[in-house]
mmCIF file of C-alpha atoms in Angstrom:
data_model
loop_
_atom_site.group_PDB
_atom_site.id
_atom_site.type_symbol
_atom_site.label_atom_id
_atom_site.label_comp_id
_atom_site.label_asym_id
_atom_site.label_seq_id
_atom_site.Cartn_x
_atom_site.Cartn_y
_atom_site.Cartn_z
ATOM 1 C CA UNK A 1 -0.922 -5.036 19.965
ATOM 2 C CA UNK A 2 1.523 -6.201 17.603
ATOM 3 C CA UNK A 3 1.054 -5.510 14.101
ATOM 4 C CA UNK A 4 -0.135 -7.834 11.732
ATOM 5 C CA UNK A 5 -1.138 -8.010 7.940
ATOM 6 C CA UNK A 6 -4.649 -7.682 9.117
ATOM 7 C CA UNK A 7 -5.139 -4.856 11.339
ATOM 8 C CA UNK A 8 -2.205 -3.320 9.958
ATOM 9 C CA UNK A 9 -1.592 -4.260 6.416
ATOM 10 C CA UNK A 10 2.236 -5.230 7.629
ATOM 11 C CA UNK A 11 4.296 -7.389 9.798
ATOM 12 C CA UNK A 12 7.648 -7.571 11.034
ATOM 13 C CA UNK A 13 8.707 -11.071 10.966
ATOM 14 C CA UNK A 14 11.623 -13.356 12.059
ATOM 15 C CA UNK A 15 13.475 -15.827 9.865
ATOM 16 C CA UNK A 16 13.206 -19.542 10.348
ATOM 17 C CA UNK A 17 16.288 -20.238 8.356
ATOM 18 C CA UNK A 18 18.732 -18.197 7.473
ATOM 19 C CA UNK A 19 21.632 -19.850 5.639
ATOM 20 C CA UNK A 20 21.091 -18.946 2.423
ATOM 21 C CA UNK A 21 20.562 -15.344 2.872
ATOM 22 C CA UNK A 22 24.123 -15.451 4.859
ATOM 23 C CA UNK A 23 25.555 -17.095 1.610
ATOM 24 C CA UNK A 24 23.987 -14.067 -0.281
ATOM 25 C CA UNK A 25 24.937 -11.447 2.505
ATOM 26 C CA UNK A 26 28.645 -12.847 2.674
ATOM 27 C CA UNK A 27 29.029 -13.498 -1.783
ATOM 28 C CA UNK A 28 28.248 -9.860 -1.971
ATOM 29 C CA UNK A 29 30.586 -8.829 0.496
ATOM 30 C CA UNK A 30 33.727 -10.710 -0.902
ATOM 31 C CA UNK A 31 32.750 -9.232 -4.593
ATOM 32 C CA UNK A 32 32.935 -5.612 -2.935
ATOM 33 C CA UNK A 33 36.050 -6.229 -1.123
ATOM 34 C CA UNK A 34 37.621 -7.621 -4.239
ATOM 35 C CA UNK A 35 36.204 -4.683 -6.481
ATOM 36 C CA UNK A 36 37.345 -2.264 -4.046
ATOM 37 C CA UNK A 37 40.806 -3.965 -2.768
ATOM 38 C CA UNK A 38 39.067 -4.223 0.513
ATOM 39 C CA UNK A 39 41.640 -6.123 3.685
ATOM 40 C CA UNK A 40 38.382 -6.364 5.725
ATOM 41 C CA UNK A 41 35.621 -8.785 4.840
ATOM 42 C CA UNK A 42 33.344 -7.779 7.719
ATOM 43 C CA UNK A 43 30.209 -8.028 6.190
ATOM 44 C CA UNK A 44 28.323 -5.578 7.585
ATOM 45 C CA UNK A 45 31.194 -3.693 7.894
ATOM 46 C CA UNK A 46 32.012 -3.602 4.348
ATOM 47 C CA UNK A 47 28.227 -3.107 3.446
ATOM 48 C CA UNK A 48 27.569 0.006 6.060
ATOM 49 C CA UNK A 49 30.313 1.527 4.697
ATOM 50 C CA UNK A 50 30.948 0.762 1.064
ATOM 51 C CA UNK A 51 29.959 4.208 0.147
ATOM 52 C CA UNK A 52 33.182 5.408 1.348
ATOM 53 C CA UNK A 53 35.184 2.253 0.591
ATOM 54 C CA UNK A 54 34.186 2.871 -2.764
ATOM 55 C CA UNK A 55 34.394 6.490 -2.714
ATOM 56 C CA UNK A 56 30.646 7.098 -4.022
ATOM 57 C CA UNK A 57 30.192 10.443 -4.486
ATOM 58 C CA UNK A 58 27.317 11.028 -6.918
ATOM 59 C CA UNK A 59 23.654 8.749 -7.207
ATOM 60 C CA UNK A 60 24.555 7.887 -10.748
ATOM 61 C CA UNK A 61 28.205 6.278 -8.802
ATOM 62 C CA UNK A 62 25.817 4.092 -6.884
ATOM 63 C CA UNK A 63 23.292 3.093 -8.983
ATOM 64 C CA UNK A 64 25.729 1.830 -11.396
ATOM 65 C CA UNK A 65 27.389 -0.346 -8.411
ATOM 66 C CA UNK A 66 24.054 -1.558 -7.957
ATOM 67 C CA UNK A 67 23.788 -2.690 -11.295
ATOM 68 C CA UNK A 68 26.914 -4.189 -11.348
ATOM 69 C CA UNK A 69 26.130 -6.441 -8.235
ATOM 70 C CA UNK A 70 22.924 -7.672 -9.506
ATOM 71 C CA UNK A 71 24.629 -8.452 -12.530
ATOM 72 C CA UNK A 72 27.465 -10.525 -10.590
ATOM 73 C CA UNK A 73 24.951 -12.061 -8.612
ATOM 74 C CA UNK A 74 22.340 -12.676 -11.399
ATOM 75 C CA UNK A 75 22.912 -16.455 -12.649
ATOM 76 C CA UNK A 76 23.802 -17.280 -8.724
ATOM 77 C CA UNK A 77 21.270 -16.754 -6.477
ATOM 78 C CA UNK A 78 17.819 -16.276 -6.802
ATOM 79 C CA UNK A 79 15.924 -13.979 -4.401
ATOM 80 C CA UNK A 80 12.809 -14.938 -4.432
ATOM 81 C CA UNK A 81 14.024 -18.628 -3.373
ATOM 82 C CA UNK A 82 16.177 -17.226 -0.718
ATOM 83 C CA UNK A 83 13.700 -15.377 0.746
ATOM 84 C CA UNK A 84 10.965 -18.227 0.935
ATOM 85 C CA UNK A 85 13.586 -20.135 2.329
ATOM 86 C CA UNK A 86 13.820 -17.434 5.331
ATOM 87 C CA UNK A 87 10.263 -16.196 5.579
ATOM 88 C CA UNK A 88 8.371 -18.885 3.824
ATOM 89 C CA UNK A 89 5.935 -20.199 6.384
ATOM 90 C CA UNK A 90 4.137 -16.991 6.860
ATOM 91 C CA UNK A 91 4.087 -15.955 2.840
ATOM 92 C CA UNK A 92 2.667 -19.904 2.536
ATOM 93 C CA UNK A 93 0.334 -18.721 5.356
ATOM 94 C CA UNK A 94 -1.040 -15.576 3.696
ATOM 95 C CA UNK A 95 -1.027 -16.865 0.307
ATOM 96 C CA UNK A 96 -1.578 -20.541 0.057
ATOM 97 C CA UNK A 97 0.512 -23.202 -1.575
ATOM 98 C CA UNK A 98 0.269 -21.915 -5.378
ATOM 99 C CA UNK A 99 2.578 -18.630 -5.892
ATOM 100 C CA UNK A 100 3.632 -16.177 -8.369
ATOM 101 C CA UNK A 101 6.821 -14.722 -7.720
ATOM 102 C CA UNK A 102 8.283 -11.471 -9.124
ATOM 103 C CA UNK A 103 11.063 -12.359 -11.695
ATOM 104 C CA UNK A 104 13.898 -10.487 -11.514
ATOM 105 C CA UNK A 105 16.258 -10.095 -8.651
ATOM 106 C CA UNK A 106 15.771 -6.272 -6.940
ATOM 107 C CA UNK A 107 18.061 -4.604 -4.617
ATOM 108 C CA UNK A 108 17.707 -1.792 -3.418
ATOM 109 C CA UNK A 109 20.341 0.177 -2.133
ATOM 110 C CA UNK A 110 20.878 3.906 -0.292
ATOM 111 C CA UNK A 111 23.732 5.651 0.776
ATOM 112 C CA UNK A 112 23.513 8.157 3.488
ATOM 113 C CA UNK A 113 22.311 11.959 2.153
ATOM 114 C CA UNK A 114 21.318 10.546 -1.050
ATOM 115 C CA UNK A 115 18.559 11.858 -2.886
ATOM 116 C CA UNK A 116 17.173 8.860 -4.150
ATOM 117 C CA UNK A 117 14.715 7.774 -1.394
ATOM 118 C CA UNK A 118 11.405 5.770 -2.109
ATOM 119 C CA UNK A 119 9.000 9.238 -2.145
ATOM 120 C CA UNK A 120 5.758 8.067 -0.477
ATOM 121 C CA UNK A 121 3.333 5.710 -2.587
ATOM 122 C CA UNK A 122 1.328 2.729 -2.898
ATOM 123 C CA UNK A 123 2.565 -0.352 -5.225
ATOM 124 C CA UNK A 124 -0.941 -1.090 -6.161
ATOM 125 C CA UNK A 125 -1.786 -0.085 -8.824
ATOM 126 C CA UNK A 126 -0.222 -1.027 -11.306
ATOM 127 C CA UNK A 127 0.828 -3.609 -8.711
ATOM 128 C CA UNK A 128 -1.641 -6.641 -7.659
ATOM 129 C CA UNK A 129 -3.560 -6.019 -5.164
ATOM 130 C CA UNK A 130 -3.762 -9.910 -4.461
ATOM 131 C CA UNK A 131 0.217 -9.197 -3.912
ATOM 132 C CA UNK A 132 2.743 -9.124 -0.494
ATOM 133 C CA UNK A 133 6.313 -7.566 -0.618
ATOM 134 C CA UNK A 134 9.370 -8.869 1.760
ATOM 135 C CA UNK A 135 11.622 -6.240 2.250
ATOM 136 C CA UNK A 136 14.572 -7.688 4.065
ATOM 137 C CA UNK A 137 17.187 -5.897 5.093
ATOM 138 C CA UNK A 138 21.382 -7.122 4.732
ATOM 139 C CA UNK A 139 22.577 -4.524 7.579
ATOM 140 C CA UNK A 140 20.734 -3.259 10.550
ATOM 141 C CA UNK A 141 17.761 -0.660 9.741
ATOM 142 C CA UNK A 142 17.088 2.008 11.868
ATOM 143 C CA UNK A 143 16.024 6.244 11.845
ATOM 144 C CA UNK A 144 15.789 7.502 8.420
ATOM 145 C CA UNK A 145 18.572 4.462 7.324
ATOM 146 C CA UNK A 146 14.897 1.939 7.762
ATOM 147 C CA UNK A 147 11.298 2.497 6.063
ATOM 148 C CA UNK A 148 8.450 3.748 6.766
ATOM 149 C CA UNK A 149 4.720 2.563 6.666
ATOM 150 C CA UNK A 150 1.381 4.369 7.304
ATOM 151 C CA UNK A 151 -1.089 1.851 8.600
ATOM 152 C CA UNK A 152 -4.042 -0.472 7.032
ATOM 153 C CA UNK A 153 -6.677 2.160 8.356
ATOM 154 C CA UNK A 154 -4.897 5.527 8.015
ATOM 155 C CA UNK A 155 -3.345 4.414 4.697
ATOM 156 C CA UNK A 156 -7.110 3.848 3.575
ATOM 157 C CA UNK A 157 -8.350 7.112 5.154
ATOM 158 C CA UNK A 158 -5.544 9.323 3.908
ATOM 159 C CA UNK A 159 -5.962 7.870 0.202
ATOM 160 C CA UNK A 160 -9.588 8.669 0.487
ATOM 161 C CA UNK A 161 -9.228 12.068 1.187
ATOM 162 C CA UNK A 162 -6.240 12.919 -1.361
ATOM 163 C CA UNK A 163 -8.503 11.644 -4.549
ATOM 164 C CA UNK A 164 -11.391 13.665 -2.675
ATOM 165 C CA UNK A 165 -8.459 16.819 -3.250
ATOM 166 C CA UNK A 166 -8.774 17.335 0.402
ATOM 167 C CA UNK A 167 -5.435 18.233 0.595
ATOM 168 C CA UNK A 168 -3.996 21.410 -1.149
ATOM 169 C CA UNK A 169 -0.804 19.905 -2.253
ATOM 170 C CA UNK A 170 2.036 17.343 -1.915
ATOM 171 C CA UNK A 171 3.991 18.374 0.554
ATOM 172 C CA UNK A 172 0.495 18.676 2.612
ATOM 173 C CA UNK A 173 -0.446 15.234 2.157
ATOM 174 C CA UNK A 174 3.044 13.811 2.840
ATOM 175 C CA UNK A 175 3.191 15.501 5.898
ATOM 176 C CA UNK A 176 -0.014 13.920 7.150
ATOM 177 C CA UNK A 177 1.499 10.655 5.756
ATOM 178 C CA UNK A 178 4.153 11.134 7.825
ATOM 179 C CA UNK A 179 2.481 11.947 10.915
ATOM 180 C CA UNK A 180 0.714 8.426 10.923
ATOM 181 C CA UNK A 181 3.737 6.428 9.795
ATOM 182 C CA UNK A 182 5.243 3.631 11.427
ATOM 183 C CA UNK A 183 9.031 4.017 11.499
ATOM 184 C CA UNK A 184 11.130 0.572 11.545
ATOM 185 C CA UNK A 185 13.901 -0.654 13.409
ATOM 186 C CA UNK A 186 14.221 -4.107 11.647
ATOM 187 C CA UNK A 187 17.617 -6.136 12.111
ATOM 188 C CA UNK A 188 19.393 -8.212 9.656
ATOM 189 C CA UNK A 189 17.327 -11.501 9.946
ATOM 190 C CA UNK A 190 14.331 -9.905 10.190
ATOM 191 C CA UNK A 191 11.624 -8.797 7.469
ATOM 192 C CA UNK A 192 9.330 -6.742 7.282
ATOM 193 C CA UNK A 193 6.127 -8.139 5.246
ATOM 194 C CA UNK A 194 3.492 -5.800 3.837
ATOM 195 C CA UNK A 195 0.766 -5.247 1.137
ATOM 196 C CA UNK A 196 0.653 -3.793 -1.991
ATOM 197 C CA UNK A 197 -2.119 -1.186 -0.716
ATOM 198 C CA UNK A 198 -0.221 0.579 1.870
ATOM 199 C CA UNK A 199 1.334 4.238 2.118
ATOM 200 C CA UNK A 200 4.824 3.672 2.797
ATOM 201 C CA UNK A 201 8.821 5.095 1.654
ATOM 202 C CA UNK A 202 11.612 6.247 2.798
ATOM 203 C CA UNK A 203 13.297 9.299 4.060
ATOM 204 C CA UNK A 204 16.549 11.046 2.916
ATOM 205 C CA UNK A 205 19.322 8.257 5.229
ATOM 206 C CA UNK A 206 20.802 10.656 7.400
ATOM 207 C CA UNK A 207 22.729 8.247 9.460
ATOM 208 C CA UNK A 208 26.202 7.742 8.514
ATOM 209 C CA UNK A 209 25.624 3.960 7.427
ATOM 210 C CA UNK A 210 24.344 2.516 3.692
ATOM 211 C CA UNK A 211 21.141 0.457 3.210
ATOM 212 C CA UNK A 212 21.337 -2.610 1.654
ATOM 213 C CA UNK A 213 17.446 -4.837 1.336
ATOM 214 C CA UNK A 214 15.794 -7.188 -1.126
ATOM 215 C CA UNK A 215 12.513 -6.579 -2.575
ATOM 216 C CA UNK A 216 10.834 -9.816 -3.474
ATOM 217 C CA UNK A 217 6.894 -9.633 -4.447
ATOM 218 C CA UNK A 218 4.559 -12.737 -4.083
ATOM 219 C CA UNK A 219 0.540 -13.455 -4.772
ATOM 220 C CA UNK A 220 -1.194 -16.602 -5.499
ATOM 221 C CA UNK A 221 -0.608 -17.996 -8.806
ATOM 222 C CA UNK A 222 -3.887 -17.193 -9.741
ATOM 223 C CA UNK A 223 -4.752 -13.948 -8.565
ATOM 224 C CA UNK A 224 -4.803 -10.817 -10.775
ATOM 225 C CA UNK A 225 -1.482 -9.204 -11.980
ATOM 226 C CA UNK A 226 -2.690 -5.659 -11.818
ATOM 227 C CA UNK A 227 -1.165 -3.761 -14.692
ATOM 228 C CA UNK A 228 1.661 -6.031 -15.411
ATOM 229 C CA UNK A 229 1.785 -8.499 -17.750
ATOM 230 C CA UNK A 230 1.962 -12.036 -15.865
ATOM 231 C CA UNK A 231 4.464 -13.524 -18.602
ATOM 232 C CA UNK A 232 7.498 -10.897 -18.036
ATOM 233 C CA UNK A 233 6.841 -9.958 -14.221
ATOM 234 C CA UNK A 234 6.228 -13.041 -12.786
ATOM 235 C CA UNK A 235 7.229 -16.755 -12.929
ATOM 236 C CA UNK A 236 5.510 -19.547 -11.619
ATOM 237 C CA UNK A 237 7.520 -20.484 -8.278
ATOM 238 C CA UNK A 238 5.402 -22.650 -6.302
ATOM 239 C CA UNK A 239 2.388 -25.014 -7.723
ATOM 240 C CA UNK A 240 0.332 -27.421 -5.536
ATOM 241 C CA UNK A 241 -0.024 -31.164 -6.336
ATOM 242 C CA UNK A 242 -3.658 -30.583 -7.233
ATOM 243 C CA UNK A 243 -2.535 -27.048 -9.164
ATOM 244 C CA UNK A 244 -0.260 -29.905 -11.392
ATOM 245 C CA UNK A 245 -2.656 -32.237 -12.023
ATOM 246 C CA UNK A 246 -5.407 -29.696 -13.422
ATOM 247 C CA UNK A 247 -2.598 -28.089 -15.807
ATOM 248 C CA UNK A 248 -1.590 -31.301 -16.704
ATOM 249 C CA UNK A 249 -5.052 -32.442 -17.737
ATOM 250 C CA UNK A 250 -4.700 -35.031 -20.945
ATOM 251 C CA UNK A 251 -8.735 -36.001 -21.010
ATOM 252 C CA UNK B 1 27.166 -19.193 -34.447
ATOM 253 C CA UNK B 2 25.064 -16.582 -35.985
ATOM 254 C CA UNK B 3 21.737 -18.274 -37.685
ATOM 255 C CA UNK B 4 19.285 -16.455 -40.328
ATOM 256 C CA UNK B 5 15.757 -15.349 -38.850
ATOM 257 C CA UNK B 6 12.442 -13.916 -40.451
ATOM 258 C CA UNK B 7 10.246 -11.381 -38.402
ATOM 259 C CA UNK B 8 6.793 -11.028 -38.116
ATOM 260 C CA UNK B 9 5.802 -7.617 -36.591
ATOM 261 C CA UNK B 10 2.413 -7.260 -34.325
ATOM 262 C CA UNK B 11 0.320 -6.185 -37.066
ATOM 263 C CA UNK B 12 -2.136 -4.601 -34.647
ATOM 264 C CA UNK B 13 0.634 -1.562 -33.908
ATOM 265 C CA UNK B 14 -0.894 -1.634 -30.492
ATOM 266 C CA UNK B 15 3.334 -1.090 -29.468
ATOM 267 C CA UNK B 16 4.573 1.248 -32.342
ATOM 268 C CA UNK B 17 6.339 -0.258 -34.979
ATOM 269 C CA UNK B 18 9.052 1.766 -34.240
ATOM 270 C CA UNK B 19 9.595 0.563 -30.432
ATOM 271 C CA UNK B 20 9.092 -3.386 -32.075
ATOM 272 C CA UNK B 21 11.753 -2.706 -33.782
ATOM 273 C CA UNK B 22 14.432 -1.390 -31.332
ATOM 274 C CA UNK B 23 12.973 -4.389 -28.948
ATOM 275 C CA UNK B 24 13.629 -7.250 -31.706
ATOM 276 C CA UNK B 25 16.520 -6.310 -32.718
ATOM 277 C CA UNK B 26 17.733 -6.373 -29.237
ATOM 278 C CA UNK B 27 16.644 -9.880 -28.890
ATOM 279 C CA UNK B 28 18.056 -10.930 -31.758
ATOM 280 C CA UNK B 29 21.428 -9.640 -30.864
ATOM 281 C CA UNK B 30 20.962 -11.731 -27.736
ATOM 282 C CA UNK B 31 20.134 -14.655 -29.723
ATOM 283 C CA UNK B 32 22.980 -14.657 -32.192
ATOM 284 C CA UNK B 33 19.802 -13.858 -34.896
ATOM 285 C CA UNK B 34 20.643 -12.457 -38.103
ATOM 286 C CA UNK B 35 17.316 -10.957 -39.331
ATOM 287 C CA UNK B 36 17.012 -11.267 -42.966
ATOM 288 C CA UNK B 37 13.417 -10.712 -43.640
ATOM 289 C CA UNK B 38 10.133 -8.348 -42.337
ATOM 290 C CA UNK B 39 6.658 -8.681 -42.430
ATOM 291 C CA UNK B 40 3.932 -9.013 -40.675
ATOM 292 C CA UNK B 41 0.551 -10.698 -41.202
ATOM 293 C CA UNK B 42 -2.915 -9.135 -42.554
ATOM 294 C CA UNK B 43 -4.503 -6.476 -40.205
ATOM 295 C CA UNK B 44 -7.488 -8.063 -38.623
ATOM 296 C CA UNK B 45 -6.474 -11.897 -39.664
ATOM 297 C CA UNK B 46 -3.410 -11.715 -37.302
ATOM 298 C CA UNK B 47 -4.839 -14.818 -35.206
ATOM 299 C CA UNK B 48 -4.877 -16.904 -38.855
ATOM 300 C CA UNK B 49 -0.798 -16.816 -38.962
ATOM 301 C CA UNK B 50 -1.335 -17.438 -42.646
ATOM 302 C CA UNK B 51 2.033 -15.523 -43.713
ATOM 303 C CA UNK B 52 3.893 -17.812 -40.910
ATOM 304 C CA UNK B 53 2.196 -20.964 -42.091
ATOM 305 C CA UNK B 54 3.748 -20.177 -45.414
ATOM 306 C CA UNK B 55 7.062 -19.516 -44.051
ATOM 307 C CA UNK B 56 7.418 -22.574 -42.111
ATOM 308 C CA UNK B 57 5.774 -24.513 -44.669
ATOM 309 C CA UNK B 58 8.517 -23.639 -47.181
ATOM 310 C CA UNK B 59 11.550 -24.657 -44.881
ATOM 311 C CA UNK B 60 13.414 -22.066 -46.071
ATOM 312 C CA UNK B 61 14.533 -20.733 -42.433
ATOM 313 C CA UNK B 62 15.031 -22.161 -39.378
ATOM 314 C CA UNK B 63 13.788 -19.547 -37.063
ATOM 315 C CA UNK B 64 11.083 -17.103 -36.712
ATOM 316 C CA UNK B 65 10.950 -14.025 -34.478
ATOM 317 C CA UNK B 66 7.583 -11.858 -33.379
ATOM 318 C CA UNK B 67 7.625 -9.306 -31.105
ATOM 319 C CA UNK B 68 5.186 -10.722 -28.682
ATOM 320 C CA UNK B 69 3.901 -13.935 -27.381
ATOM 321 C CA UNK B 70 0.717 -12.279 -27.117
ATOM 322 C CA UNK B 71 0.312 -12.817 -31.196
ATOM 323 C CA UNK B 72 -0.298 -15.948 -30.180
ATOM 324 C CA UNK B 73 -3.436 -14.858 -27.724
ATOM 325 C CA UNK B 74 -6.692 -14.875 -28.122
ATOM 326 C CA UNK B 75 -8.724 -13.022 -24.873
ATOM 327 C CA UNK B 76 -11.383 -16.434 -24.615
ATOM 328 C CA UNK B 77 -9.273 -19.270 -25.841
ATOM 329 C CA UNK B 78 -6.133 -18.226 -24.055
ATOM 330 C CA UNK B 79 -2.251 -18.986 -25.979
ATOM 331 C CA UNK B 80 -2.349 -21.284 -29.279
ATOM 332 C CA UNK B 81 -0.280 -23.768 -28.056
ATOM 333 C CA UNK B 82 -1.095 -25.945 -30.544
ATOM 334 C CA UNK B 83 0.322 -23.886 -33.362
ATOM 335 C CA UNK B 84 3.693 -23.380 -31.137
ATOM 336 C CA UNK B 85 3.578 -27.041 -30.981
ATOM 337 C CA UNK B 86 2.766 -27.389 -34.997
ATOM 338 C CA UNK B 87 6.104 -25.380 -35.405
ATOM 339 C CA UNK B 88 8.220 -27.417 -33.406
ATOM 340 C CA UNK B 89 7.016 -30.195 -35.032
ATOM 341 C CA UNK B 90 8.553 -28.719 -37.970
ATOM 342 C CA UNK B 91 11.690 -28.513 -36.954
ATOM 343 C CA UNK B 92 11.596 -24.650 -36.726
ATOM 344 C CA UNK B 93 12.624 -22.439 -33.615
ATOM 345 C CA UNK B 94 10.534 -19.559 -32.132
ATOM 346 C CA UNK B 95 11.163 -16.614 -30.526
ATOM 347 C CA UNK B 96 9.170 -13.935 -28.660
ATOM 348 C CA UNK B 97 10.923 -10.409 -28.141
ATOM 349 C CA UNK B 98 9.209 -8.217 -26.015
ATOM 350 C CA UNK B 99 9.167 -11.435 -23.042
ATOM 351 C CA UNK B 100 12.870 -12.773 -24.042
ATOM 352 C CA UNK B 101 11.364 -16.388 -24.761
ATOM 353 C CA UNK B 102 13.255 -18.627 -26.845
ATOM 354 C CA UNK B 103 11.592 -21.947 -27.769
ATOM 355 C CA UNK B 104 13.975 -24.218 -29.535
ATOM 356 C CA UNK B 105 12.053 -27.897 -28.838
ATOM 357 C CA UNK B 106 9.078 -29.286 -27.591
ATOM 358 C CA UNK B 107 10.274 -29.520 -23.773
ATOM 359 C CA UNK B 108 10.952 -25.728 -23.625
ATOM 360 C CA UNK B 109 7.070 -25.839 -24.969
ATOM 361 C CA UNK B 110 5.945 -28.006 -22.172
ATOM 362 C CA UNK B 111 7.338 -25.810 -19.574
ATOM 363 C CA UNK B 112 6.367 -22.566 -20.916
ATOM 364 C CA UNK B 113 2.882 -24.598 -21.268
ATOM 365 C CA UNK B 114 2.120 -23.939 -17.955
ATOM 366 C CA UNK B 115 3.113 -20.003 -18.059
ATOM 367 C CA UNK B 116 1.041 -19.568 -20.436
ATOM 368 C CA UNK B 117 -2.101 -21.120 -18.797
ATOM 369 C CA UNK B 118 -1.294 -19.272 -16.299
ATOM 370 C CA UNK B 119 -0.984 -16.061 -17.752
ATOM 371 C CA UNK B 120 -4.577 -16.851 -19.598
ATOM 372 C CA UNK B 121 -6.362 -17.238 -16.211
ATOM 373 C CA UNK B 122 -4.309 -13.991 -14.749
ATOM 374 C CA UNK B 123 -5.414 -12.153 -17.727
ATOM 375 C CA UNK B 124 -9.176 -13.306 -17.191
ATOM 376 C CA UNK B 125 -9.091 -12.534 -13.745
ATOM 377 C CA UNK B 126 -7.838 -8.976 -14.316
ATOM 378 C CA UNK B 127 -11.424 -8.214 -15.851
ATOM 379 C CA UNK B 128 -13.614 -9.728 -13.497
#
């Protein structure tokens, strides 16, 4: 059976469009060829590899290349548009017409034997639990280079039992985690969809290859915010006709 | 160019006064805001904005600063637009620090309008 949101609390979807997220794919590839006085503007060349095009030796290196992207790309694009415009059916599907999206643009980025994987954990709380993440790759996403998700049922079970203190430490729990997980191989044009609720991470990238995703959060526009505050985390992004006409009220 | 601004501090200290602080004068940096005055109003008669009334009553200055939209909340009426609107009105700018909001005229207002209603039911619907 294939997975879906609800027997499994994720999905791995295809995009219906896919335009945009080229123009976002192929922008960031011609500002790291120019940073790095790169000849080849392969994109997934130049993203696979930029950790030895640009020579990154230490996580602080990266993380500040990072920083700088987002920055370049910050007043260009807008993530959470891009990625409706790719995946949008099945977020309208799952959360209706009225959405909250997360504000800021997110990248996240990992360069093989970094230290600075996602350790395992749930995003709610302080996330919403009324909220989906897209995490959608730029490059191909496979081994300990993807993500990894423990399922609806054994997320549930394995929570249950590590605020019982059935487990006698960390590294015992994770390795349960671990046992259950679903590992990815998710392409460039894919996504892979998921709620707020479930175990997931990643693993130190062995492979020889960088990872490049997006991280764009969604949940209806009025659902709870968990422990953020709805005014800095979230913007309003989409708002049905009948939504506009109650928050336009002038009786 | 760089333009004068009076802050009011959250007078309920429920983010210490010293973190307000750091975070406005960030914003105002951002802003091109010259801060040239600090206060903040009466503990337990914050929701009055008597000290603000005053302020943009006098005409003095053109913009005011708080720390946080959420001076401007109350937990069962929701946002007080109508006071953001009564400063407008008057010709004076507002700013918010600890979200980045800058509202300079009344259709920044009308968009934020529907943040903020927003925001009020999301905040509800976190305690039910």
């Amino acid at each position: 059976m294939n997975p879906s949101i609800k027997t499994h609390g994720f999905k791995i979807i295809n995009s219906n469009e896919i335009n945009e997220l080229n123009n976002l794919k192929r922008y960031i590839t011609n500002f790291l060829s120019n940073k790095f006085k790169l000849n080849n503007k392969d994109p997934d060349d130049v993203l696979n590899n930029i950790h030895n095009y640009a020579n990154l030796i230490t996580d602080r290196q990266a993380n500040d290349l990072v920083l700088e992207t987002l920055k370049e790309l910050s007043d260009k694009f807008d993530f959470s548009e891009i990625v409706y415009q790719s995946f949008g059916e099945e977020i309208r599907n799952l959360l209706g017409p009225d959405l909250h999206a997360q504000k800021n643009n997110n990248i996240v980025f990992q360069s093989p034997n970094s230290n600075r994987y996602s350790e395992l954990h749930s995003d709610a709380p302080p996330n919403s639990e009324f909220e989906l993440v897209v995490w959608v790759p730029l490059v191909n996403c496979y081994g300990t280079k993807s993500f990894f998700m423990v399922p609806l049922e054994d997320s549930f079970d394995l929570i249950k039992k590590y605020k019982s203190k059935n487990f006698s430490n960390w590294n015992e729990f994770k390795s349960k985690a671990l046992e259950k997980a679903n590992h990815f191989e998710i392409n460039y044009s894919q996504a892979l969809i998921f709620w707020t609720g479930m175990i997931h991470g990643s693993l130190e990238n062995k492979t020889n290859e960088s990872r490049w995703c997006l991280n764009v959060r969604y949940k209806n526009l009025f659902a709870p915010c968990g422990q953020h505050d709805p005014l800095t985390y979230y913007r309003i992004f989409r708002k049905s006709v009948v939504t506009d006409l109650a928050l336009s009220k002038k009786w | 160019m760089v333009e004068e601004a009076y802050v009011l501090l959250d007078a309920t200290r429920s983010t210490p006064q010293i973190i307000q602080h750091q975070i406005i004068r960030n914003f105002a940096d951002e802003c091109d805001l010259k801060i040239s005055f600090y206060g903040a109003e009466f503990r337990g008669c914050e929701s009055a904005h008597m000290q603000l009334k005053q302020y943009v009553e006098e005409k003095k200055i053109n913009n005011f600063l708080l720390y946080s939209i959420y001076q401007f909340y109350d937990s069962s009426n929701g946002f007080d637009i109508d006071f953001l609107e009564y400063i407008l009105l008057k010709e004076k700018n507002i700013f918010f620090a600890a979200e980045k909001i800058s509202v300079k005229n009344l259709e920044i207002l009308e968009n934020l309008k529907n943040e903020l209603k927003i925001a009020h039911i999301n905040l509800k619907n976190r305690n039910s």
